[in-house]
Amino acid sequence: MLIKTRDFGEIEVSEESIFHFTQPIFGFEEYTKYAILQDVEIGGHIAWLQSLQNPELCFILIDPSGLSDIFNPVLPQGAVRMLGEGDCFCWVIAVITENLSESTVNLKSPIFMNAETRLAAQIMLDEDYPVR
């Protein structure tokens, strides 16, 4: 599928990279279809979440597995019903600033994705993780 993006121009994305959000990203509820964009040169720990409905809307995602000493999210049972059965994986949204030391990640509301159902949701966790 060919999509338009603000940051990457017109690019081809595979169907496997497209997810439908059953629980949209907070503040962006009208956008529910996104593609995960990854660059093999950068590695698998950073990705972009590009809206298919708005070429201007793109989030930076970080794989939180490197934060396992402080961040071990558990998918709530209600979210399992939203995403369907199967293996889910997690990303966190990052806000990268000019001064990198002021950059933040949202650990309180990670994005869970089910690779089998192609469903995703931003879930606010009960645990006391910081939003910034």
mmCIF file of C-alpha atoms in Angstrom:
data_model
loop_
_atom_site.group_PDB
_atom_site.id
_atom_site.type_symbol
_atom_site.label_atom_id
_atom_site.label_comp_id
_atom_site.label_asym_id
_atom_site.label_seq_id
_atom_site.Cartn_x
_atom_site.Cartn_y
_atom_site.Cartn_z
ATOM 1 C CA MET A 1 0.000 0.000 0.000
ATOM 2 C CA LEU A 2 1.353 3.433 -0.953
ATOM 3 C CA ILE A 3 0.972 6.121 1.738
ATOM 4 C CA LYS A 4 1.875 9.805 2.039
ATOM 5 C CA THR A 5 3.864 10.995 5.041
ATOM 6 C CA ARG A 6 5.150 14.340 6.234
ATOM 7 C CA ASP A 7 8.576 13.015 7.223
ATOM 8 C CA PHE A 8 9.296 10.340 4.615
ATOM 9 C CA GLY A 9 7.360 11.445 1.548
ATOM 10 C CA GLU A 10 5.419 8.784 -0.332
ATOM 11 C CA ILE A 11 6.348 5.278 0.793
ATOM 12 C CA GLU A 12 5.195 1.702 0.359
ATOM 13 C CA VAL A 13 4.039 -0.158 3.484
ATOM 14 C CA SER A 14 3.098 -3.803 3.827
ATOM 15 C CA GLU A 15 -0.273 -4.944 5.133
ATOM 16 C CA GLU A 16 1.577 -6.575 8.054
ATOM 17 C CA SER A 17 2.716 -3.155 9.256
ATOM 18 C CA ILE A 18 -0.835 -1.732 9.432
ATOM 19 C CA PHE A 19 -2.764 -1.715 12.712
ATOM 20 C CA HIS A 20 -6.295 -0.641 13.630
ATOM 21 C CA PHE A 21 -6.595 1.027 17.050
ATOM 22 C CA THR A 22 -9.593 -0.237 19.014
ATOM 23 C CA GLN A 23 -8.612 2.204 21.783
ATOM 24 C CA PRO A 24 -7.158 5.234 19.955
ATOM 25 C CA ILE A 25 -4.212 7.324 21.058
ATOM 26 C CA PHE A 26 -5.352 9.800 23.704
ATOM 27 C CA GLY A 27 -5.988 13.198 22.136
ATOM 28 C CA PHE A 28 -6.094 11.715 18.634
ATOM 29 C CA GLU A 29 -9.288 9.656 18.888
ATOM 30 C CA GLU A 30 -10.375 10.328 15.296
ATOM 31 C CA TYR A 31 -7.305 8.536 13.916
ATOM 32 C CA THR A 32 -7.473 4.754 14.179
ATOM 33 C CA LYS A 33 -5.351 3.363 11.329
ATOM 34 C CA TYR A 34 -1.570 3.475 11.526
ATOM 35 C CA ALA A 35 1.469 1.838 9.985
ATOM 36 C CA ILE A 36 4.607 0.940 11.920
ATOM 37 C CA LEU A 37 7.666 2.195 10.034
ATOM 38 C CA GLN A 38 11.076 0.822 10.914
ATOM 39 C CA ASP A 39 14.572 1.472 9.591
ATOM 40 C CA VAL A 40 16.857 -1.573 9.674
ATOM 41 C CA GLU A 41 19.895 0.708 9.869
ATOM 42 C CA ILE A 42 18.657 2.186 13.158
ATOM 43 C CA GLY A 43 17.548 -1.141 14.614
ATOM 44 C CA GLY A 44 14.355 -2.515 16.068
ATOM 45 C CA HIS A 45 14.196 -0.387 19.206
ATOM 46 C CA ILE A 46 12.890 2.735 17.458
ATOM 47 C CA ALA A 47 9.938 2.996 15.084
ATOM 48 C CA TRP A 48 7.505 5.543 13.745
ATOM 49 C CA LEU A 49 3.754 5.202 14.060
ATOM 50 C CA GLN A 50 2.394 6.883 10.930
ATOM 51 C CA SER A 51 -1.296 7.719 10.656
ATOM 52 C CA LEU A 52 -2.867 6.460 7.434
ATOM 53 C CA GLN A 53 -5.627 9.053 7.785
ATOM 54 C CA ASN A 54 -3.417 12.120 8.287
ATOM 55 C CA PRO A 55 0.032 12.339 6.647
ATOM 56 C CA GLU A 56 1.033 15.038 9.164
ATOM 57 C CA LEU A 57 0.508 12.756 12.176
ATOM 58 C CA CYS A 58 3.437 10.556 13.146
ATOM 59 C CA PHE A 59 4.663 9.415 16.572
ATOM 60 C CA ILE A 60 8.101 8.188 17.582
ATOM 61 C CA LEU A 61 7.944 4.815 19.318
ATOM 62 C CA ILE A 62 10.520 3.223 21.591
ATOM 63 C CA ASP A 63 10.707 -0.479 22.415
ATOM 64 C CA PRO A 64 10.602 -0.461 26.231
ATOM 65 C CA SER A 65 12.332 -3.834 26.661
ATOM 66 C CA GLY A 66 15.546 -1.978 27.510
ATOM 67 C CA LEU A 67 13.748 -0.479 30.510
ATOM 68 C CA SER A 68 12.843 -3.843 32.050
ATOM 69 C CA ASP A 69 14.497 -2.975 35.365
ATOM 70 C CA ILE A 70 11.872 -0.231 35.923
ATOM 71 C CA PHE A 71 9.093 -1.001 33.419
ATOM 72 C CA ASN A 72 7.297 -4.342 33.135
ATOM 73 C CA PRO A 73 3.787 -3.628 31.868
ATOM 74 C CA VAL A 74 1.115 -6.279 32.166
ATOM 75 C CA LEU A 75 -1.669 -6.206 29.608
ATOM 76 C CA PRO A 76 -4.945 -5.740 31.534
ATOM 77 C CA GLN A 77 -7.588 -8.423 30.972
ATOM 78 C CA GLY A 78 -9.964 -5.884 29.386
ATOM 79 C CA ALA A 79 -7.309 -5.050 26.826
ATOM 80 C CA VAL A 80 -7.002 -8.708 25.873
ATOM 81 C CA ARG A 81 -10.669 -8.591 24.863
ATOM 82 C CA MET A 82 -9.992 -5.449 22.760
ATOM 83 C CA LEU A 83 -6.940 -6.862 20.994
ATOM 84 C CA GLY A 84 -7.893 -10.519 20.673
ATOM 85 C CA GLU A 85 -6.004 -13.649 21.603
ATOM 86 C CA GLY A 86 -2.388 -13.990 20.605
ATOM 87 C CA ASP A 87 1.006 -12.531 21.323
ATOM 88 C CA CYS A 88 0.978 -8.825 22.042
ATOM 89 C CA PHE A 89 3.957 -6.532 22.090
ATOM 90 C CA CYS A 90 4.408 -3.103 23.590
ATOM 91 C CA TRP A 91 5.775 0.281 22.499
ATOM 92 C CA VAL A 92 5.944 3.616 24.325
ATOM 93 C CA ILE A 93 5.512 7.019 22.714
ATOM 94 C CA ALA A 94 8.566 9.256 22.917
ATOM 95 C CA VAL A 95 8.772 13.019 22.709
ATOM 96 C CA ILE A 96 12.225 13.917 21.447
ATOM 97 C CA THR A 97 13.324 17.486 22.104
ATOM 98 C CA GLU A 98 16.196 19.519 20.739
ATOM 99 C CA ASN A 99 17.932 19.056 24.085
ATOM 100 C CA LEU A 100 17.916 15.235 24.262
ATOM 101 C CA SER A 101 18.167 15.255 28.059
ATOM 102 C CA GLU A 102 14.671 16.797 28.151
ATOM 103 C CA SER A 103 13.148 14.051 25.976
ATOM 104 C CA THR A 104 10.446 11.904 27.554
ATOM 105 C CA VAL A 105 8.629 8.597 27.111
ATOM 106 C CA ASN A 106 5.089 7.868 28.246
ATOM 107 C CA LEU A 107 5.319 4.782 30.466
ATOM 108 C CA LYS A 108 1.858 5.298 31.977
ATOM 109 C CA SER A 109 0.016 4.718 28.676
ATOM 110 C CA PRO A 110 1.925 2.316 26.422
ATOM 111 C CA ILE A 111 0.678 1.048 23.090
ATOM 112 C CA PHE A 112 -0.059 -2.665 22.932
ATOM 113 C CA MET A 113 -0.260 -4.374 19.535
ATOM 114 C CA ASN A 114 -1.388 -7.831 18.513
ATOM 115 C CA ALA A 115 0.581 -9.029 15.487
ATOM 116 C CA GLU A 116 -1.994 -11.732 14.675
ATOM 117 C CA THR A 117 -5.180 -9.634 14.751
ATOM 118 C CA ARG A 118 -3.495 -6.366 13.610
ATOM 119 C CA LEU A 119 -5.311 -4.606 16.455
ATOM 120 C CA ALA A 120 -3.725 -2.038 18.767
ATOM 121 C CA ALA A 121 -4.688 0.084 21.767
ATOM 122 C CA GLN A 122 -3.169 2.751 23.943
ATOM 123 C CA ILE A 123 -3.833 1.503 27.464
ATOM 124 C CA MET A 124 -3.533 3.534 30.657
ATOM 125 C CA LEU A 125 -1.924 1.220 33.200
ATOM 126 C CA ASP A 126 -2.952 0.963 36.845
ATOM 127 C CA GLU A 127 0.682 0.792 37.949
ATOM 128 C CA ASP A 128 2.350 4.000 39.085
ATOM 129 C CA TYR A 129 4.466 4.629 35.989
ATOM 130 C CA PRO A 130 5.270 8.226 34.985
ATOM 131 C CA VAL A 131 3.612 9.895 32.020
ATOM 132 C CA ARG A 132 6.828 11.866 31.437
#
